[in-house]
Short mmCIF file of C-alpha atoms and ligand atoms in Angstrom, two decimals:
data_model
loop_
_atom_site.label_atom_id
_atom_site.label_comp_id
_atom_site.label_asym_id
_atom_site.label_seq_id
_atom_site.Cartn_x
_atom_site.Cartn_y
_atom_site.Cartn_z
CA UNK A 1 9.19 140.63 34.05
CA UNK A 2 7.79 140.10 30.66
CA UNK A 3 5.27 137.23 29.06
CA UNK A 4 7.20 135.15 26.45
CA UNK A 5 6.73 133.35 23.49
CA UNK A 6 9.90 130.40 23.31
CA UNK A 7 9.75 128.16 19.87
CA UNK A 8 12.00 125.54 19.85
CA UNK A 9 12.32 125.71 23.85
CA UNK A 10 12.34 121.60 24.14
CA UNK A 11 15.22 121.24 22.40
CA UNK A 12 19.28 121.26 23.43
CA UNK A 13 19.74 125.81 23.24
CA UNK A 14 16.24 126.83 23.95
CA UNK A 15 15.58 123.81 27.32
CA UNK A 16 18.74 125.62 29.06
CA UNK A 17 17.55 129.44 27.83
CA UNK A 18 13.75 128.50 29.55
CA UNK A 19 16.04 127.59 32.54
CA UNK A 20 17.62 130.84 32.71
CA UNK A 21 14.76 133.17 31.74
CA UNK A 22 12.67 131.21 34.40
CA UNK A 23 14.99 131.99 36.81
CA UNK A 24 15.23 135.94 35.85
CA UNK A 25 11.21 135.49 36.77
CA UNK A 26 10.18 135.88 33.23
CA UNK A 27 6.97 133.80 32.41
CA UNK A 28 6.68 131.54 29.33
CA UNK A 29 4.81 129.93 26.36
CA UNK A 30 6.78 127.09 24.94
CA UNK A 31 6.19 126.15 21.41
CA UNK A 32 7.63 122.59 20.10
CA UNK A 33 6.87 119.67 17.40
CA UNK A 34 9.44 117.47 19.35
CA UNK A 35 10.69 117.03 16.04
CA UNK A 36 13.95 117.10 17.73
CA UNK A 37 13.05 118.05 21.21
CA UNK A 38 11.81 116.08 23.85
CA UNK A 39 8.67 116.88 26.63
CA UNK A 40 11.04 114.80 29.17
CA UNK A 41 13.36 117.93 28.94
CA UNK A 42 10.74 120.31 29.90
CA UNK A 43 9.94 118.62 32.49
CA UNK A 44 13.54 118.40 33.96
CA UNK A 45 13.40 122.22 33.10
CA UNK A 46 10.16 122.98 35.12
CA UNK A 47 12.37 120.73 38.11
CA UNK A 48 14.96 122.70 37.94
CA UNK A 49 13.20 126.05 38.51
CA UNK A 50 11.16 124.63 41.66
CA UNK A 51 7.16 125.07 42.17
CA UNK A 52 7.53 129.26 41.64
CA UNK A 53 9.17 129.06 38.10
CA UNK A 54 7.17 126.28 37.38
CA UNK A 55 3.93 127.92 37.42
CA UNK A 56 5.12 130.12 34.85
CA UNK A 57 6.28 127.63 32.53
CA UNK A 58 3.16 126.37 29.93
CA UNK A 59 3.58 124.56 27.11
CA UNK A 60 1.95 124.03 23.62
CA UNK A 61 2.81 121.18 21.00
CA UNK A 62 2.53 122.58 18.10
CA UNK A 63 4.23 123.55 14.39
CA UNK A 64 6.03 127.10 13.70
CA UNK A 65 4.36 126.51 10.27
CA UNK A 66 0.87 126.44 11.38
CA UNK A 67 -1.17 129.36 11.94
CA UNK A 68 -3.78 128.08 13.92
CA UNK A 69 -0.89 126.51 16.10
CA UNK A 70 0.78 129.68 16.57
CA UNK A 71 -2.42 131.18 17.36
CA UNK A 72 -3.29 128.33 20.28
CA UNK A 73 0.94 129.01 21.08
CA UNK A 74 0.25 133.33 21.58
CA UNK A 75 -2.87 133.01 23.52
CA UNK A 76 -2.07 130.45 26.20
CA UNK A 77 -0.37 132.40 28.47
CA UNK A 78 -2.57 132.17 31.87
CA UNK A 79 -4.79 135.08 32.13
CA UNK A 80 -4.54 135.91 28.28
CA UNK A 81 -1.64 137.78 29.33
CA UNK A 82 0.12 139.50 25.94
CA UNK A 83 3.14 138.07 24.43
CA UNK A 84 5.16 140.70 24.66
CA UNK A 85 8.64 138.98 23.27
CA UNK A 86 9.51 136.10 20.79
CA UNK A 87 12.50 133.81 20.87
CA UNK A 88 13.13 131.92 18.38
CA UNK A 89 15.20 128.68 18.49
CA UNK A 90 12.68 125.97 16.43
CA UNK A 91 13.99 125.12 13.33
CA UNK A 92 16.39 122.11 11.47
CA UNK A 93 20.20 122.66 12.04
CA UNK A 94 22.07 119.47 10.11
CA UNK A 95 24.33 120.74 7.07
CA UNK A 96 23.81 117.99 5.35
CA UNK A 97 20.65 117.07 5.91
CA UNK A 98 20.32 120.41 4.28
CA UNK A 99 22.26 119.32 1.20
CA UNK A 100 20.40 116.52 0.90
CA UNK A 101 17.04 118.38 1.46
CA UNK A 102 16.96 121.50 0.63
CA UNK A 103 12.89 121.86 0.33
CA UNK A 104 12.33 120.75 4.14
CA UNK A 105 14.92 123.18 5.37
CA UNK A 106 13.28 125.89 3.56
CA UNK A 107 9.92 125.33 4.75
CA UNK A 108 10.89 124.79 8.33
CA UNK A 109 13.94 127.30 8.84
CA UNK A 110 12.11 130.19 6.69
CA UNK A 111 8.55 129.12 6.18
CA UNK A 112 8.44 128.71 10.01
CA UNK A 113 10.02 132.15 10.31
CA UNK A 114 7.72 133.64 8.18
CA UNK A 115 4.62 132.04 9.54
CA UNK A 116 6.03 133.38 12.96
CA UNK A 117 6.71 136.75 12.11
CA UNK A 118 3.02 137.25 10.05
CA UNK A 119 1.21 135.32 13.69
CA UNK A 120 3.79 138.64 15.63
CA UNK A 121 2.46 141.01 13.16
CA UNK A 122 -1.21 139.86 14.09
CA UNK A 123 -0.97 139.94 17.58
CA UNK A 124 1.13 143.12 17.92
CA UNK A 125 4.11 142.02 19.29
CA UNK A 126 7.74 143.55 17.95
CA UNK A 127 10.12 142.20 19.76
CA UNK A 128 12.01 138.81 18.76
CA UNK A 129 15.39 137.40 19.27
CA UNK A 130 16.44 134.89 16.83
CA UNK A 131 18.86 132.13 16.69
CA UNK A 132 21.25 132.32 13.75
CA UNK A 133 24.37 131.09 13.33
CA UNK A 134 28.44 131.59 12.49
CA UNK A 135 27.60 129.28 9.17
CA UNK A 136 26.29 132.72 7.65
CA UNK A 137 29.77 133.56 7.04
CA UNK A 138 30.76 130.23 5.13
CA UNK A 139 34.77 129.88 4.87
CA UNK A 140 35.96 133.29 6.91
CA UNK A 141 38.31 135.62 5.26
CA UNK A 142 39.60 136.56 8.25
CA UNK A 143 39.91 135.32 11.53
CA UNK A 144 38.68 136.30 14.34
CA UNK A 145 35.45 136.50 12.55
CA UNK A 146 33.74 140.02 13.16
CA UNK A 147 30.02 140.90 12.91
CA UNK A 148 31.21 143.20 9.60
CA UNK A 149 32.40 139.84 8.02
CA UNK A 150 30.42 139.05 4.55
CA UNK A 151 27.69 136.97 5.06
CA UNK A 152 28.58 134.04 2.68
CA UNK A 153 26.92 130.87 3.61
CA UNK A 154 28.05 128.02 1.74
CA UNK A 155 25.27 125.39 2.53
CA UNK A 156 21.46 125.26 2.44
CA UNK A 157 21.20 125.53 6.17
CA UNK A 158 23.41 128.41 5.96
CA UNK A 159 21.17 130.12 2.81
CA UNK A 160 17.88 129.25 5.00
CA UNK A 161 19.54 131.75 8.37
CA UNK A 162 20.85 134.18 6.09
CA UNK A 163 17.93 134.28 4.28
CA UNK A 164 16.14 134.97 8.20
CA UNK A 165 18.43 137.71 8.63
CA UNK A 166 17.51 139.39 5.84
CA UNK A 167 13.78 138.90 5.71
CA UNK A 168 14.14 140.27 9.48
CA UNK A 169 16.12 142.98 8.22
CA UNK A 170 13.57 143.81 5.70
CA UNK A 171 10.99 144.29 8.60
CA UNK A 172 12.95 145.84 10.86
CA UNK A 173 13.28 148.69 7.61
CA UNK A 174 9.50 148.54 6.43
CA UNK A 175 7.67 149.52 10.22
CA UNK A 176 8.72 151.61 13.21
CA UNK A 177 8.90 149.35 16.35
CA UNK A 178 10.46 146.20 16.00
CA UNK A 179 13.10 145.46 17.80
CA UNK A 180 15.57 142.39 16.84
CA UNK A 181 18.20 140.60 17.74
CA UNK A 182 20.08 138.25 15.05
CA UNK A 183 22.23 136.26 17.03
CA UNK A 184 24.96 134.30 15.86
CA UNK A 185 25.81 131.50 17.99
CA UNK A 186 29.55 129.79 17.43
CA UNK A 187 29.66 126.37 18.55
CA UNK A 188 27.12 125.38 21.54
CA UNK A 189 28.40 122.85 23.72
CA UNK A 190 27.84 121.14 27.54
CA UNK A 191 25.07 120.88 29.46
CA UNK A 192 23.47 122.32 32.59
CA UNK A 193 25.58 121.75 35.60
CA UNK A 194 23.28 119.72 37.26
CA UNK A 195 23.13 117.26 34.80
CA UNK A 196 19.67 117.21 34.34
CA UNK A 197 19.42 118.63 30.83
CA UNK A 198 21.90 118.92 27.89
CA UNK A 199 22.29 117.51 24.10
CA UNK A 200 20.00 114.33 22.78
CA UNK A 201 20.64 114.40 19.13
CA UNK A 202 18.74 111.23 17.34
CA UNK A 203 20.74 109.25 15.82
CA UNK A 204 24.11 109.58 15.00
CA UNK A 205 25.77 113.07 15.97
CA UNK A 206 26.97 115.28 13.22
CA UNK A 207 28.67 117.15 15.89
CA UNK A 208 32.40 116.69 17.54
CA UNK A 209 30.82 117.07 20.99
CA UNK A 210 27.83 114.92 21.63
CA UNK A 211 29.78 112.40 19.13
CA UNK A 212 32.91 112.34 22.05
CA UNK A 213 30.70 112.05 25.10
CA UNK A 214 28.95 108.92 23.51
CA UNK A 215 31.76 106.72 22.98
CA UNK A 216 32.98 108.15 26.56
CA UNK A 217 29.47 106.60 27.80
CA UNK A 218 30.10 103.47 25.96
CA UNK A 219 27.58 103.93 23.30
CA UNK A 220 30.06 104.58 20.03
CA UNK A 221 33.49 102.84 19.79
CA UNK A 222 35.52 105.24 18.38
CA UNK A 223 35.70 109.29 17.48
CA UNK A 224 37.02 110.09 13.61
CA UNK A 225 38.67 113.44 13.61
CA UNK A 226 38.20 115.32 10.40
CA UNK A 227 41.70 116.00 9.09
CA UNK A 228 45.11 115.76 10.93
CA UNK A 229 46.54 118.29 8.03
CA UNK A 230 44.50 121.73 8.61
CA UNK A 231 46.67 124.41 9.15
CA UNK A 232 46.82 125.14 12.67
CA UNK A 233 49.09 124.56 15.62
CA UNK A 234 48.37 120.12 16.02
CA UNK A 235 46.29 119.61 12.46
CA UNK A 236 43.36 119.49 13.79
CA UNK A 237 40.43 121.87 13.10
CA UNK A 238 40.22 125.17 15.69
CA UNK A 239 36.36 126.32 16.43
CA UNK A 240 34.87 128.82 19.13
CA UNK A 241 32.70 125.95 21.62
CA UNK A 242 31.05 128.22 23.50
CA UNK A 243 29.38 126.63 27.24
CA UNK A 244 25.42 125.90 26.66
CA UNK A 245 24.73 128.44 29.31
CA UNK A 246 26.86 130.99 28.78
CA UNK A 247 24.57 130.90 25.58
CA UNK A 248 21.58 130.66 27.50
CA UNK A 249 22.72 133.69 29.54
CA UNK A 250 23.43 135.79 26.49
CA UNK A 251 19.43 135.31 25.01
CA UNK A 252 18.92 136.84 28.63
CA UNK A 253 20.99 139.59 28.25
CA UNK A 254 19.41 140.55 24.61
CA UNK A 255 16.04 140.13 25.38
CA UNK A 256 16.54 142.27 28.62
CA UNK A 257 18.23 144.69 26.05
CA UNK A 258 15.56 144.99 23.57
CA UNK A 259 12.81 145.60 26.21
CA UNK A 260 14.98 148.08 27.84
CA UNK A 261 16.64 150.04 24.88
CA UNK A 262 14.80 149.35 22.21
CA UNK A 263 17.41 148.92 19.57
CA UNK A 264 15.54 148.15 16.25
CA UNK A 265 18.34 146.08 14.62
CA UNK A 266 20.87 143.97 16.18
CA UNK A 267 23.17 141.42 15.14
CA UNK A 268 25.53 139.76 17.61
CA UNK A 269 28.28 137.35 17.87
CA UNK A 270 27.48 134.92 21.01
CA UNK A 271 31.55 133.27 20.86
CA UNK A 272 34.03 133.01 23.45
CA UNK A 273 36.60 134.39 21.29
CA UNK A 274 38.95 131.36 22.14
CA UNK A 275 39.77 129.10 19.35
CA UNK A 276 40.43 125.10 20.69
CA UNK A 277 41.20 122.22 18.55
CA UNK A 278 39.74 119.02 18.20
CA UNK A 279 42.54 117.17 19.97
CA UNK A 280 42.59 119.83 22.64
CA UNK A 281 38.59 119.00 22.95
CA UNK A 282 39.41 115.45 23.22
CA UNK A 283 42.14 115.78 25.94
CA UNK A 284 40.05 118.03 27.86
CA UNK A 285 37.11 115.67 27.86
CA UNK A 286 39.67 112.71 28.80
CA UNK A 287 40.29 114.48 31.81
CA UNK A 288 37.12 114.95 32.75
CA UNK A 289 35.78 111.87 32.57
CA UNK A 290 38.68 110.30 33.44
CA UNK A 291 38.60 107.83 30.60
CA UNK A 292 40.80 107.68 27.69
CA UNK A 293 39.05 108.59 24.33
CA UNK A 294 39.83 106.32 21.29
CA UNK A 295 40.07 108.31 18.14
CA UNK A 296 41.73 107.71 14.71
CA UNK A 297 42.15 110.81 12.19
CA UNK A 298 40.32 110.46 8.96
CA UNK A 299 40.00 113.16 6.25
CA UNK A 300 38.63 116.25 6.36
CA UNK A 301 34.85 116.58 6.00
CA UNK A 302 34.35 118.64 2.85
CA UNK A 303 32.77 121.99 3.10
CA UNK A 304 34.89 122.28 6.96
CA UNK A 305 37.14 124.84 7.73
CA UNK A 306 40.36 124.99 9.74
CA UNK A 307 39.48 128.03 11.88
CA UNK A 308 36.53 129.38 12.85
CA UNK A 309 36.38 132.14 15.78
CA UNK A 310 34.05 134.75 17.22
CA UNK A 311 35.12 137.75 17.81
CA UNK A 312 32.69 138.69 20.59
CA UNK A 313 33.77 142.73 21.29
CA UNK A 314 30.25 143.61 20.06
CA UNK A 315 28.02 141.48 22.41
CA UNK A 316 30.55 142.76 25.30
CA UNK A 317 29.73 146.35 24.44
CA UNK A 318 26.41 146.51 23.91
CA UNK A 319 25.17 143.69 26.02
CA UNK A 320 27.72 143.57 28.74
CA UNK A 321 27.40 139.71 28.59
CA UNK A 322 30.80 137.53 27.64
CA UNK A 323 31.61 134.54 28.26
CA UNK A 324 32.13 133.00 31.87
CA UNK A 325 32.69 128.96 31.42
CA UNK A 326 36.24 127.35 30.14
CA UNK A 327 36.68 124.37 27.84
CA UNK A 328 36.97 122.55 31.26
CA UNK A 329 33.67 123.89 32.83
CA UNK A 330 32.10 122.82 29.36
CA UNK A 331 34.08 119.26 29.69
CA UNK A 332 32.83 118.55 33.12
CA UNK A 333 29.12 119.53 32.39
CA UNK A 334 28.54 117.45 29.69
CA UNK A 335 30.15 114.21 30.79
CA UNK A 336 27.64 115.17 34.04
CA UNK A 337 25.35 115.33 31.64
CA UNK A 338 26.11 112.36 30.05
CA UNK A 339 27.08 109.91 32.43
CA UNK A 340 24.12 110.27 34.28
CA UNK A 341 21.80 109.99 31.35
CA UNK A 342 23.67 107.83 29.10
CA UNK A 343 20.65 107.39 26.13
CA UNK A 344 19.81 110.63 26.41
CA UNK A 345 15.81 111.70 27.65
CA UNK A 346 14.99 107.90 26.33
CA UNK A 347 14.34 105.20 29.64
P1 LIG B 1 17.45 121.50 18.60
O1 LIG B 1 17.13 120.69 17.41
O2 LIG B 1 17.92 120.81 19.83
O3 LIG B 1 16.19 122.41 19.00
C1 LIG B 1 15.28 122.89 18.04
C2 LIG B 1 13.88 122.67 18.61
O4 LIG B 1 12.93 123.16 17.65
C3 LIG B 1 13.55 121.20 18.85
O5 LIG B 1 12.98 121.03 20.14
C4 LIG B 1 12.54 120.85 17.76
O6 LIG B 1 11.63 119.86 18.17
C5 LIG B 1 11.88 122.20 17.52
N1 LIG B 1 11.33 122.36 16.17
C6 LIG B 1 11.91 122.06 14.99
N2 LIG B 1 11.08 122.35 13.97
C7 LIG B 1 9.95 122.85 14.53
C8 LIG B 1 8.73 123.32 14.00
N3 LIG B 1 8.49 123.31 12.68
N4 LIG B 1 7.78 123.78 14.86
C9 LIG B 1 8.00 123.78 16.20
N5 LIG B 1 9.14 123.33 16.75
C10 LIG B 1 10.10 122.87 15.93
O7 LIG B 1 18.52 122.59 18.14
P2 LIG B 1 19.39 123.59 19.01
O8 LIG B 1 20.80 123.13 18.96
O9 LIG B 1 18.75 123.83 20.31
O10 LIG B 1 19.32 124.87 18.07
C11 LIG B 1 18.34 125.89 18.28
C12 LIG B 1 18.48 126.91 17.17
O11 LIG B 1 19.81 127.42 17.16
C13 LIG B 1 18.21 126.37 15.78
O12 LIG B 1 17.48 127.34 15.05
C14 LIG B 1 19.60 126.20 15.20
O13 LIG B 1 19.60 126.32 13.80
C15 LIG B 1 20.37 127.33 15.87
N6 LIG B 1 21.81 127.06 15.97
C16 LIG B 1 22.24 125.91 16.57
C17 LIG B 1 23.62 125.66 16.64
C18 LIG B 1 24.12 124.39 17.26
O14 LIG B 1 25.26 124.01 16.96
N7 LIG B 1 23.38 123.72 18.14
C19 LIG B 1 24.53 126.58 16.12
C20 LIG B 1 24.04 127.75 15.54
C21 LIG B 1 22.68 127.98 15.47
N1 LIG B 2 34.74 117.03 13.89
C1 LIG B 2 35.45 115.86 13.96
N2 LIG B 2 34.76 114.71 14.12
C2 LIG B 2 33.39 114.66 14.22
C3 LIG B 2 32.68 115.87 14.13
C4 LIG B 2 33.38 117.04 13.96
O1 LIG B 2 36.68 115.86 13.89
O2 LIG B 2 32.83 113.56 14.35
C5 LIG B 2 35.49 118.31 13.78
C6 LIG B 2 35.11 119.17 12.60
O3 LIG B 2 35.87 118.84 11.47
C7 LIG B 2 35.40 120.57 13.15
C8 LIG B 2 35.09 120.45 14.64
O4 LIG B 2 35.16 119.07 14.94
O5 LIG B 2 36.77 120.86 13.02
C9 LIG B 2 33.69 120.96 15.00
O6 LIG B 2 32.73 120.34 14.16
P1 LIG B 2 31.17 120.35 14.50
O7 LIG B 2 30.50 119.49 13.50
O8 LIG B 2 30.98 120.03 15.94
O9 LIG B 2 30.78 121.87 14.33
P2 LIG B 2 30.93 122.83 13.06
O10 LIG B 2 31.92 123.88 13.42
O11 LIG B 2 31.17 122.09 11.82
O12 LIG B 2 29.47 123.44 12.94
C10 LIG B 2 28.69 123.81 14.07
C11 LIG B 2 27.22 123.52 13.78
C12 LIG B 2 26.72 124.43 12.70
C13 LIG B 2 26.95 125.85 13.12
C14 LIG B 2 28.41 126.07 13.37
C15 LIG B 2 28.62 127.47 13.87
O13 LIG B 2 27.07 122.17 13.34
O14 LIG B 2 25.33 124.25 12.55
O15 LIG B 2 28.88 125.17 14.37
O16 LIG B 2 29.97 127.78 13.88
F1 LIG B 2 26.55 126.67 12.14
#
């Protein structure tokens, strides 16, 4: 069981990957600004694990951007025990917040990346997973999307990962010993099954999912769908939502890879490799929460895209990890999620 460095861990990925690498028996450092993440959800995280993971979980506030931060971050671990594995969720993830400001995304997304990796240089330790993201490959040539695809990001949030990718691939080239994992995550949805943790986005969600289980709870009237005209089988866009913890479980699977294998570059689809519409979403989630769902269709958002789906063959092979949880599973968790936490970690 390894000593772990998680950025990012308070917020909506990297709260249900603590849950699941606690659980393995792995110990861990969380870093977190609660710029977007909330202390309430590690403390529904350290609940979850009981007293025994627990006592493995610490926690620093602090900035990816900040050396002496990161410093605090790599030598709290209880009995100065090494770091001996990264994973790296913190960062900014709105497109257009991105578009809007470019500089901040930068600065967080690769600044923060690069102030991580220099702090991993200093203290020795080679081994990082990193979240990145199917908006590398902007509008897909080809669907299902494989790992071979062109990166093409079409957005600054997009530049900022594939920028990542390549500054990690430039390290992963210039020393013997690291040992990364780019993954690229479709699109993350539900919660935890218990309830306890899931998505808290401030403010108004940019997302389809969050944005339909808050006018289930009551808290938005209505959903707009983004174009009834796409070309697919109702007119409705088609993405790869792929369970929150069947995410979770794939971090798992490549960190246990790396520290057993030792592959020095590896990039990953984490998809389902099922493409579902957003009236298919919306019916699903109807059922579910056993509420009707109003929703009008409005254009299309620009810069969307009518399909976009994993294909997940790689992660299969070389991980052995797919994906376990249906559309339904994901349904069900997040209205759990949801309905019993209806503003989110706020009282
Ligand atoms: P999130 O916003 O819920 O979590 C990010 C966490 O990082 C938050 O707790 C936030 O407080 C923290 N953070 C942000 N900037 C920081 C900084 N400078 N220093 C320390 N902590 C900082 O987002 P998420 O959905 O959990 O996404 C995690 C990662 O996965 C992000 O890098 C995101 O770009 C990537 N990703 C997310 C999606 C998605 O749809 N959710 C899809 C693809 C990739
Ligand atoms: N949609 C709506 N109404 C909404 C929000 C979204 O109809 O209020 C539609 C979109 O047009 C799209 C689908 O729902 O067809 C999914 O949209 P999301 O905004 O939930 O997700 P995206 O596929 O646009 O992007 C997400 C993340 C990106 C990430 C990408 C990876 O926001 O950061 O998945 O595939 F890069």
């Amino acid at each position: 069981m390894a000593q772990l460095l998680i950025t990012g861990g308070a917020g909506f990925i990297g709260s249900h990957t603590c849950v699941v690498l606690l659980e393995a028996g792995h110990s861990l450092v969380v870093l977190d600004n609660y710029s977007n993440g909330s202390p309430e959800a590690l403390q529904r995280v350290a609940s979850l694990v009981g007293p025994d993971g627990a006592r493995r979980l610490c926690v620093v506030e602090g900035d990816i951007r900040n050396p002496s931060d990161l410093e605090r971050a790599f030598h709290a671990a209880p009995a100065g025990a090494p770091v001996e594995a990264v994973v790296h969720f913190a960062g900014l993830k709105a497109v257009g917040d991105s578009v809007n400001d470019p500089l901040t995304y930068w600065d967080v997304n690769v600044g923060g990346s690069r102030s991580l990796l220099a702090a991993m240089q200093r203290q020795g330790c080679r081994t990082l997973v990193f979240s990145s993201s199917a908006t590398v490959y902007g509008f897909p040539t080809q669907v299902p999307i494989a790992e071979t695809a062109p990166v093409h990001p079409i957005n600054p949030y997009g530049h900022s990962k594939a920028a990542v990718e390549q500054l990690l691939a430039d390290l992963a080239a210039s020393e013997a010993g690291w040992r990364i994992a780019r993954l690229r995550y479709f699109n993350p949805v539900g919660a935890h099954p218990s309830g306890a943790i899931g998505e808290d986005p401030l403010g108004t969600p940019n997302n389809l999912f969050p944005f339909i289980t808050q006018v289930a709870v009551g808290r938005r009237p209505v959903v707009s769908v983004f174009g009834g005209d796409w070309p697919t089988q109702d007119g409705t866009g088609v993405r790869d939502y792929i369970h929150v913890m069947d995410l979770a479980e794939g971090h798992g699977a490549a960190l246990e890879h790396l520290l057993t294998q030792g592959d020095t570059l590896l990039t990953l689809n984490l998809g389902s490799g099922q493409g579902h519409s957003v009236l298919e979403v919306l019916r699903c989630f109807e059922t579910a929460c056993g509420r009707s769902i109003p929703h009008q269709i409005v254009a299309q958002r620009p810069g969307d895209t009518a399909i976009t789906v994993a294909d997940p063959s790689r992660a299969q092979q070389v991980l052995g990890w797919r994906t376990q949880r249906s559309l339904r599973q994901i349904c069900e968790d997040g209205w759990a999620w949801q309905r019993a936490n209806p503003q989110g970690y706020r009282p």
